PDB file of C-alpha atoms in Angstrom:
ATOM      1  CA  MET A   1      22.909   4.946   3.528  1.00  0.00           C
ATOM      2  CA  THR A   2      21.790   5.103  -0.098  1.00  0.00           C
ATOM      3  CA  SER A   3      19.199   3.064  -2.342  1.00  0.00           C
ATOM      4  CA  ARG A   4      20.723   0.541  -5.035  1.00  0.00           C
ATOM      5  CA  ILE A   5      19.603   2.546  -7.944  1.00  0.00           C
ATOM      6  CA  ASN A   6      20.982   6.117  -8.235  1.00  0.00           C
ATOM      7  CA  THR A   7      18.240   8.422  -8.554  1.00  0.00           C
ATOM      8  CA  PRO A   8      18.552  12.300  -9.117  1.00  0.00           C
ATOM      9  CA  ALA A   9      17.034  14.689  -6.441  1.00  0.00           C
ATOM     10  CA  ALA A  10      13.203  15.152  -6.963  1.00  0.00           C
ATOM     11  CA  ALA A  11      13.962  19.033  -6.957  1.00  0.00           C
ATOM     12  CA  SER A  12      16.058  18.429 -10.211  1.00  0.00           C
ATOM     13  CA  ALA A  13      13.354  16.802 -12.080  1.00  0.00           C
ATOM     14  CA  SER A  14      12.109  18.869 -15.353  1.00  0.00           C
ATOM     15  CA  GLY A  15       9.167  18.421 -17.388  1.00  0.00           C
ATOM     16  CA  GLU A  16       6.374  16.017 -17.064  1.00  0.00           C
ATOM     17  CA  THR A  17       8.284  14.313 -14.178  1.00  0.00           C
ATOM     18  CA  ALA A  18       8.699  17.714 -12.475  1.00  0.00           C
ATOM     19  CA  ASP A  19       5.145  18.311 -12.689  1.00  0.00           C
ATOM     20  CA  VAL A  20       3.725  14.910 -11.424  1.00  0.00           C
ATOM     21  CA  PHE A  21       6.478  15.503  -8.414  1.00  0.00           C
ATOM     22  CA  ALA A  22       4.943  18.888  -7.949  1.00  0.00           C
ATOM     23  CA  ALA A  23       1.212  17.213  -7.546  1.00  0.00           C
ATOM     24  CA  ILE A  24       2.686  14.669  -5.228  1.00  0.00           C
ATOM     25  CA  ARG A  25       4.391  17.351  -3.206  1.00  0.00           C
ATOM     26  CA  LYS A  26       1.204  19.399  -2.863  1.00  0.00           C
ATOM     27  CA  ALA A  27      -1.024  16.481  -1.828  1.00  0.00           C
ATOM     28  CA  VAL A  28       1.697  14.906   0.616  1.00  0.00           C
ATOM     29  CA  GLY A  29       4.241  17.763   1.350  1.00  0.00           C
ATOM     30  CA  MET A  30       6.998  16.058  -0.077  1.00  0.00           C
ATOM     31  CA  VAL A  31       8.145  13.414  -2.673  1.00  0.00           C
ATOM     32  CA  PRO A  32       8.823  10.256  -1.076  1.00  0.00           C
ATOM     33  CA  ASN A  33      12.077   8.505  -2.068  1.00  0.00           C
ATOM     34  CA  ALA A  34      10.096   5.598  -3.672  1.00  0.00           C
ATOM     35  CA  TYR A  35       8.084   7.837  -5.864  1.00  0.00           C
ATOM     36  CA  ALA A  36      11.061  10.035  -6.755  1.00  0.00           C
ATOM     37  CA  ALA A  37      12.825   6.830  -7.744  1.00  0.00           C
ATOM     38  CA  ILE A  38      10.055   5.361  -9.930  1.00  0.00           C
ATOM     39  CA  GLY A  39       9.231   8.704 -11.442  1.00  0.00           C
ATOM     40  CA  ALA A  40      12.865   9.266 -12.326  1.00  0.00           C
ATOM     41  CA  LEU A  41      13.228   6.379 -14.177  1.00  0.00           C
ATOM     42  CA  ASN A  42       9.844   5.796 -15.493  1.00  0.00           C
ATOM     43  CA  THR A  43       7.403   8.474 -15.188  1.00  0.00           C
ATOM     44  CA  PRO A  44       4.570   7.026 -16.943  1.00  0.00           C
ATOM     45  CA  ALA A  45       4.853   3.995 -14.467  1.00  0.00           C
ATOM     46  CA  LEU A  46       4.637   6.521 -11.745  1.00  0.00           C
ATOM     47  CA  LYS A  47       1.410   8.185 -13.326  1.00  0.00           C
ATOM     48  CA  ALA A  48      -0.212   4.627 -14.182  1.00  0.00           C
ATOM     49  CA  MET A  49       0.212   3.870 -10.264  1.00  0.00           C
ATOM     50  CA  LEU A  50      -1.037   7.235  -9.005  1.00  0.00           C
ATOM     51  CA  SER A  51      -4.108   6.761 -11.455  1.00  0.00           C
ATOM     52  CA  ALA A  52      -4.850   3.486 -10.083  1.00  0.00           C
ATOM     53  CA  ASP A  53      -4.998   4.722  -6.403  1.00  0.00           C
ATOM     54  CA  ALA A  54      -7.171   7.476  -7.520  1.00  0.00           C
ATOM     55  CA  VAL A  55      -9.605   4.899  -9.177  1.00  0.00           C
ATOM     56  CA  LEU A  56      -9.346   3.121  -5.562  1.00  0.00           C
ATOM     57  CA  ALA A  57     -10.000   6.322  -3.819  1.00  0.00           C
ATOM     58  CA  GLN A  58     -13.321   6.362  -5.875  1.00  0.00           C
ATOM     59  CA  GLY A  59     -14.126   2.757  -4.973  1.00  0.00           C
ATOM     60  CA  VAL A  60     -16.209   0.899  -2.224  1.00  0.00           C
ATOM     61  CA  LEU A  61     -13.183   0.465   0.138  1.00  0.00           C
ATOM     62  CA  SER A  62     -12.543   3.250   2.480  1.00  0.00           C
ATOM     63  CA  ALA A  63      -9.331   5.034   3.150  1.00  0.00           C
ATOM     64  CA  GLN A  64      -8.780   2.513   6.291  1.00  0.00           C
ATOM     65  CA  ASP A  65      -9.671  -0.472   4.371  1.00  0.00           C
ATOM     66  CA  ARG A  66      -7.155   0.419   1.318  1.00  0.00           C
ATOM     67  CA  GLU A  67      -4.416   1.271   3.816  1.00  0.00           C
ATOM     68  CA  THR A  68      -5.222  -2.152   5.831  1.00  0.00           C
ATOM     69  CA  VAL A  69      -4.891  -4.186   2.219  1.00  0.00           C
ATOM     70  CA  LYS A  70      -1.513  -2.539   1.467  1.00  0.00           C
ATOM     71  CA  LEU A  71      -0.039  -2.924   5.022  1.00  0.00           C
ATOM     72  CA  VAL A  72      -1.068  -6.729   4.951  1.00  0.00           C
ATOM     73  CA  VAL A  73       0.708  -7.097   1.510  1.00  0.00           C
ATOM     74  CA  SER A  74       3.435  -4.953   2.502  1.00  0.00           C
ATOM     75  CA  ALA A  75       3.920  -7.152   5.803  1.00  0.00           C
ATOM     76  CA  ILE A  76       3.570 -10.187   3.996  1.00  0.00           C
ATOM     77  CA  ALA A  77       6.212  -9.069   1.221  1.00  0.00           C
ATOM     78  CA  GLY A  78       8.811  -7.802   3.877  1.00  0.00           C
ATOM     79  CA  CYS A  79       9.020  -4.449   2.287  1.00  0.00           C
ATOM     80  CA  ASP A  80      10.169  -2.109   5.111  1.00  0.00           C
ATOM     81  CA  TYR A  81       9.456   0.846   3.017  1.00  0.00           C
ATOM     82  CA  CYS A  82       5.807   0.508   2.245  1.00  0.00           C
ATOM     83  CA  VAL A  83       5.124  -0.867   5.882  1.00  0.00           C
ATOM     84  CA  ALA A  84       6.761   2.382   6.830  1.00  0.00           C
ATOM     85  CA  ALA A  85       4.943   4.482   4.423  1.00  0.00           C
ATOM     86  CA  HIS A  86       1.433   3.008   5.045  1.00  0.00           C
ATOM     87  CA  SER A  87       1.531   2.620   8.907  1.00  0.00           C
ATOM     88  CA  LEU A  88       1.550   6.710   8.776  1.00  0.00           C
ATOM     89  CA  ALA A  89      -0.827   6.618   6.045  1.00  0.00           C
ATOM     90  CA  GLY A  90      -2.985   4.085   8.031  1.00  0.00           C
ATOM     91  CA  LYS A  91      -2.876   6.333  11.078  1.00  0.00           C
ATOM     92  CA  ALA A  92      -3.760   9.338   8.709  1.00  0.00           C
ATOM     93  CA  SER A  93      -6.807   7.722   7.703  1.00  0.00           C
ATOM     94  CA  GLY A  94      -7.841   7.256  11.082  1.00  0.00           C
ATOM     95  CA  LEU A  95      -6.853   3.794  11.993  1.00  0.00           C
ATOM     96  CA  PRO A  96      -5.505   3.753  15.541  1.00  0.00           C
ATOM     97  CA  VAL A  97      -1.917   3.258  16.352  1.00  0.00           C
ATOM     98  CA  ASP A  98      -2.532  -0.269  18.063  1.00  0.00           C
ATOM     99  CA  THR A  99      -4.659  -1.387  15.039  1.00  0.00           C
ATOM    100  CA  VAL A 100      -2.083  -0.268  12.642  1.00  0.00           C
ATOM    101  CA  ARG A 101       0.623  -2.454  14.747  1.00  0.00           C
ATOM    102  CA  ALA A 102      -1.790  -5.502  14.865  1.00  0.00           C
ATOM    103  CA  ILE A 103      -2.199  -4.907  11.203  1.00  0.00           C
ATOM    104  CA  ARG A 104       1.648  -5.100  10.455  1.00  0.00           C
ATOM    105  CA  ALA A 105       1.851  -7.904  12.835  1.00  0.00           C
ATOM    106  CA  LEU A 106      -0.873  -9.782  10.829  1.00  0.00           C
ATOM    107  CA  GLN A 107      -2.502 -10.418  13.928  1.00  0.00           C
ATOM    108  CA  PRO A 108      -6.597  -9.705  14.872  1.00  0.00           C
ATOM    109  CA  THR A 109      -7.530  -5.828  15.419  1.00  0.00           C
ATOM    110  CA  GLY A 110     -10.446  -6.718  17.500  1.00  0.00           C
ATOM    111  CA  ASP A 111     -12.833  -5.358  14.660  1.00  0.00           C
ATOM    112  CA  ALA A 112     -14.612  -8.139  12.901  1.00  0.00           C
ATOM    113  CA  LYS A 113     -14.942  -6.443   9.617  1.00  0.00           C
ATOM    114  CA  ARG A 114     -11.230  -5.406   9.429  1.00  0.00           C
ATOM    115  CA  ASP A 115     -10.157  -8.700  10.533  1.00  0.00           C
ATOM    116  CA  ALA A 116     -12.244 -10.071   7.840  1.00  0.00           C
ATOM    117  CA  LEU A 117     -10.773  -8.074   5.333  1.00  0.00           C
ATOM    118  CA  ILE A 118      -7.109  -9.000   6.561  1.00  0.00           C
ATOM    119  CA  GLN A 119      -7.920 -12.695   6.428  1.00  0.00           C
ATOM    120  CA  PHE A 120      -9.175 -12.357   2.710  1.00  0.00           C
ATOM    121  CA  VAL A 121      -6.048 -10.552   1.764  1.00  0.00           C
ATOM    122  CA  ARG A 122      -3.997 -12.993   3.696  1.00  0.00           C
ATOM    123  CA  HIS A 123      -5.541 -15.877   1.991  1.00  0.00           C
ATOM    124  CA  LEU A 124      -5.224 -14.299  -1.487  1.00  0.00           C
ATOM    125  CA  GLN A 125      -1.480 -13.385  -0.918  1.00  0.00           C
ATOM    126  CA  GLU A 126      -0.279 -16.572   1.122  1.00  0.00           C
ATOM    127  CA  GLY A 127      -2.475 -19.113  -0.832  1.00  0.00           C
ATOM    128  CA  ARG A 128      -2.364 -20.917  -4.277  1.00  0.00           C
ATOM    129  CA  GLY A 129      -4.574 -21.306  -6.878  1.00  0.00           C
ATOM    130  CA  THR A 130      -8.426 -20.461  -6.509  1.00  0.00           C
ATOM    131  CA  LEU A 131      -9.414 -18.863  -3.371  1.00  0.00           C
ATOM    132  CA  ASP A 132     -12.050 -21.282  -1.278  1.00  0.00           C
ATOM    133  CA  ALA A 133     -15.608 -20.206  -1.602  1.00  0.00           C
ATOM    134  CA  GLU A 134     -15.671 -19.703   2.171  1.00  0.00           C
ATOM    135  CA  GLN A 135     -13.271 -16.902   1.982  1.00  0.00           C
ATOM    136  CA  LEU A 136     -15.513 -14.867  -0.259  1.00  0.00           C
ATOM    137  CA  THR A 137     -18.502 -15.572   1.944  1.00  0.00           C
ATOM    138  CA  ALA A 138     -16.541 -14.635   5.271  1.00  0.00           C
ATOM    139  CA  LEU A 139     -15.632 -11.183   3.413  1.00  0.00           C
ATOM    140  CA  ARG A 140     -19.592 -10.718   2.015  1.00  0.00           C
ATOM    141  CA  SER A 141     -20.580 -11.707   5.607  1.00  0.00           C
ATOM    142  CA  ALA A 142     -18.404  -8.865   7.232  1.00  0.00           C
ATOM    143  CA  GLY A 143     -20.347  -6.427   5.163  1.00  0.00           C
ATOM    144  CA  PHE A 144     -18.078  -5.889   2.219  1.00  0.00           C
ATOM    145  CA  PRO A 145     -19.989  -6.017  -1.202  1.00  0.00           C
ATOM    146  CA  ASP A 146     -18.841  -7.771  -4.079  1.00  0.00           C
ATOM    147  CA  ALA A 147     -17.355  -4.746  -5.589  1.00  0.00           C
ATOM    148  CA  ALA A 148     -14.854  -4.789  -2.909  1.00  0.00           C
ATOM    149  CA  VAL A 149     -13.167  -7.706  -4.539  1.00  0.00           C
ATOM    150  CA  VAL A 150     -12.148  -5.470  -7.549  1.00  0.00           C
ATOM    151  CA  ASP A 151     -10.965  -2.660  -5.249  1.00  0.00           C
ATOM    152  CA  ILE A 152      -8.800  -5.482  -3.119  1.00  0.00           C
ATOM    153  CA  ALA A 153      -7.493  -6.616  -6.378  1.00  0.00           C
ATOM    154  CA  LEU A 154      -6.597  -3.261  -7.456  1.00  0.00           C
ATOM    155  CA  ALA A 155      -5.098  -2.287  -4.042  1.00  0.00           C
ATOM    156  CA  ILE A 156      -2.902  -5.490  -3.936  1.00  0.00           C
ATOM    157  CA  ALA A 157      -1.597  -4.747  -7.401  1.00  0.00           C
ATOM    158  CA  VAL A 158      -0.704  -1.315  -6.921  1.00  0.00           C
ATOM    159  CA  ILE A 159       0.819  -2.209  -3.436  1.00  0.00           C
ATOM    160  CA  THR A 160       2.747  -5.306  -5.169  1.00  0.00           C
ATOM    161  CA  PHE A 161       4.464  -2.969  -7.763  1.00  0.00           C
ATOM    162  CA  THR A 162       5.847  -0.700  -5.011  1.00  0.00           C
ATOM    163  CA  ASN A 163       6.860  -3.397  -2.911  1.00  0.00           C
ATOM    164  CA  VAL A 164       8.526  -5.255  -5.558  1.00  0.00           C
ATOM    165  CA  PHE A 165      10.401  -2.100  -6.809  1.00  0.00           C
ATOM    166  CA  ASN A 166      11.310  -1.008  -3.405  1.00  0.00           C
ATOM    167  CA  ARG A 167      12.581  -4.346  -2.195  1.00  0.00           C
ATOM    168  CA  ALA A 168      14.815  -4.444  -5.274  1.00  0.00           C
ATOM    169  CA  ASN A 169      15.957  -0.753  -5.074  1.00  0.00           C
ATOM    170  CA  ASP A 170      16.421  -1.028  -0.979  1.00  0.00           C
ATOM    171  CA  THR A 171      14.828   2.265  -0.993  1.00  0.00           C
ATOM    172  CA  VAL A 172      15.763   4.279   1.793  1.00  0.00           C
ATOM    173  CA  VAL A 173      12.864   5.044   4.184  1.00  0.00           C
ATOM    174  CA  ASP A 174      12.222   8.837   4.474  1.00  0.00           C
ATOM    175  CA  PHE A 175       9.108   8.082   6.916  1.00  0.00           C
ATOM    176  CA  PRO A 176       9.410   8.591  10.532  1.00  0.00           C
ATOM    177  CA  GLU A 177       8.765   5.786  12.806  1.00  0.00           C
ATOM    178  CA  LEU A 178       5.013   5.042  13.843  1.00  0.00           C
ATOM    179  CA  LYS A 179       4.497   6.671  17.261  1.00  0.00           C
TER     180      LYS A 179
END
């Protein structure tokens, strides 16, 4: 199976692209197909996405919260690549497998704070127009500070970028199935 856009192997990259791929390989042990394709086609776009993720890592959302946002958005978008990638990243962040499965299915997890985050993201992704004030109140009541709204919005922007690219490219999933 191949993706729709012909992408050279990450190992054949040179210059700035090779440097970015080396950093990714060092951080995660491989260059995922999505990053390889985006980087080969537009290295600055990949760098911008990685920079945004670095900003998120310094924000108020925990790694588990960031993966929750990315899983919800990917599940709603129907991006099989990002669902697979962020299922494993969610598990690596410490989310129990049953929780990851519930998030992917857009079902309650049994954790009130996580479920409030899921519902907030769902309302943003599935709704139209300005969000009802009650949704922000529910997020605050669950213990999220207002700064979390900025981080949630940035996480949605980053994952939407990869969702759109992977759906257009039909990027071959190179992550093992969640066990």
